Amino acid sequence: MLPYTKGDYVNWPDLNIKDWPTTYYGTNFTKLREVKTSYDPYDVFRFPQSIPPLGKKKKEEQ
């Protein structure tokens, strides 16, 4: 598939990747956390390597 693809595929989580935020998202990770915080501050939509919201809030703080 080279030169059409490189790196890892985010929809197929690889739990062996130690620095998955950088591997999957590079310099965009911080901005993506801001977006995640705006739309899903309680981290309802998540999986083992999902983007966490900034300052994850607890459900009782709503």
PDB file of C-alpha atoms in Angstrom:
ATOM      1  CA  MET A   1       0.000   0.000   0.000  1.00  0.00           C
ATOM      2  CA  LEU A   2       2.974   2.322   0.200  1.00  0.00           C
ATOM      3  CA  PRO A   3       3.099   5.245  -0.601  1.00  0.00           C
ATOM      4  CA  TYR A   4      -0.636   5.567   0.132  1.00  0.00           C
ATOM      5  CA  THR A   5      -0.537   4.720   3.803  1.00  0.00           C
ATOM      6  CA  LYS A   6       1.881   4.904   6.707  1.00  0.00           C
ATOM      7  CA  GLY A   7       1.673   4.574  10.468  1.00  0.00           C
ATOM      8  CA  ASP A   8      -1.232   3.056  12.356  1.00  0.00           C
ATOM      9  CA  TYR A   9      -4.971   2.840  11.773  1.00  0.00           C
ATOM     10  CA  VAL A  10      -6.900   4.496  14.612  1.00  0.00           C
ATOM     11  CA  ASN A  11     -10.057   2.352  14.256  1.00  0.00           C
ATOM     12  CA  TRP A  12      -8.028  -0.774  14.986  1.00  0.00           C
ATOM     13  CA  PRO A  13      -6.638  -0.087  18.484  1.00  0.00           C
ATOM     14  CA  ASP A  14      -3.218  -1.528  19.163  1.00  0.00           C
ATOM     15  CA  LEU A  15      -2.772  -1.638  22.933  1.00  0.00           C
ATOM     16  CA  ASN A  16       0.959  -2.304  22.467  1.00  0.00           C
ATOM     17  CA  ILE A  17       1.576   1.227  21.189  1.00  0.00           C
ATOM     18  CA  LYS A  18       3.059   3.098  24.150  1.00  0.00           C
ATOM     19  CA  ASP A  19       2.567   6.662  22.861  1.00  0.00           C
ATOM     20  CA  TRP A  20      -0.675   6.146  20.939  1.00  0.00           C
ATOM     21  CA  PRO A  21      -1.803   9.828  21.072  1.00  0.00           C
ATOM     22  CA  THR A  22       1.269  10.896  19.107  1.00  0.00           C
ATOM     23  CA  THR A  23       1.223   7.837  16.857  1.00  0.00           C
ATOM     24  CA  TYR A  24      -2.426   8.282  15.867  1.00  0.00           C
ATOM     25  CA  TYR A  25      -2.940  12.049  16.045  1.00  0.00           C
ATOM     26  CA  GLY A  26       0.466  13.742  16.118  1.00  0.00           C
ATOM     27  CA  THR A  27       0.332  17.451  16.923  1.00  0.00           C
ATOM     28  CA  ASN A  28      -3.472  17.463  16.601  1.00  0.00           C
ATOM     29  CA  PHE A  29      -4.048  15.616  19.887  1.00  0.00           C
ATOM     30  CA  THR A  30      -4.412  18.727  22.083  1.00  0.00           C
ATOM     31  CA  LYS A  31      -6.946  20.329  19.724  1.00  0.00           C
ATOM     32  CA  LEU A  32      -8.862  17.046  19.505  1.00  0.00           C
ATOM     33  CA  ARG A  33      -9.046  16.949  23.319  1.00  0.00           C
ATOM     34  CA  GLU A  34     -10.559  20.448  23.252  1.00  0.00           C
ATOM     35  CA  VAL A  35     -13.168  19.301  20.726  1.00  0.00           C
ATOM     36  CA  LYS A  36     -13.877  16.159  22.782  1.00  0.00           C
ATOM     37  CA  THR A  37     -14.377  18.341  25.872  1.00  0.00           C
ATOM     38  CA  SER A  38     -16.881  20.528  24.019  1.00  0.00           C
ATOM     39  CA  TYR A  39     -19.002  17.647  22.738  1.00  0.00           C
ATOM     40  CA  ASP A  40     -18.473  14.850  25.278  1.00  0.00           C
ATOM     41  CA  PRO A  41     -17.158  16.320  28.567  1.00  0.00           C
ATOM     42  CA  TYR A  42     -18.235  13.242  30.566  1.00  0.00           C
ATOM     43  CA  ASP A  43     -16.465  10.807  28.213  1.00  0.00           C
ATOM     44  CA  VAL A  44     -19.618   8.836  27.448  1.00  0.00           C
ATOM     45  CA  PHE A  45     -18.300   7.746  24.043  1.00  0.00           C
ATOM     46  CA  ARG A  46     -15.017   5.996  24.764  1.00  0.00           C
ATOM     47  CA  PHE A  47     -12.873   2.938  24.155  1.00  0.00           C
ATOM     48  CA  PRO A  48      -9.401   1.951  25.458  1.00  0.00           C
ATOM     49  CA  GLN A  49      -7.560   4.423  23.216  1.00  0.00           C
ATOM     50  CA  SER A  50     -10.184   7.123  22.775  1.00  0.00           C
ATOM     51  CA  ILE A  51      -9.364  10.799  23.094  1.00  0.00           C
ATOM     52  CA  PRO A  52     -10.028  11.852  26.710  1.00  0.00           C
ATOM     53  CA  PRO A  53     -11.674  15.189  27.492  1.00  0.00           C
ATOM     54  CA  LEU A  54      -9.618  17.845  29.247  1.00  0.00           C
ATOM     55  CA  GLY A  55     -10.136  17.646  33.021  1.00  0.00           C
ATOM     56  CA  LYS A  56     -12.547  14.725  32.801  1.00  0.00           C
ATOM     57  CA  LYS A  57     -15.654  15.587  34.827  1.00  0.00           C
ATOM     58  CA  LYS A  58     -17.517  13.193  37.075  1.00  0.00           C
ATOM     59  CA  LYS A  59     -21.158  12.443  36.327  1.00  0.00           C
ATOM     60  CA  GLU A  60     -22.316  13.989  39.635  1.00  0.00           C
ATOM     61  CA  GLU A  61     -20.760  17.371  38.674  1.00  0.00           C
ATOM     62  CA  GLN A  62     -23.325  17.943  35.906  1.00  0.00           C
TER      63      GLN A  62
END
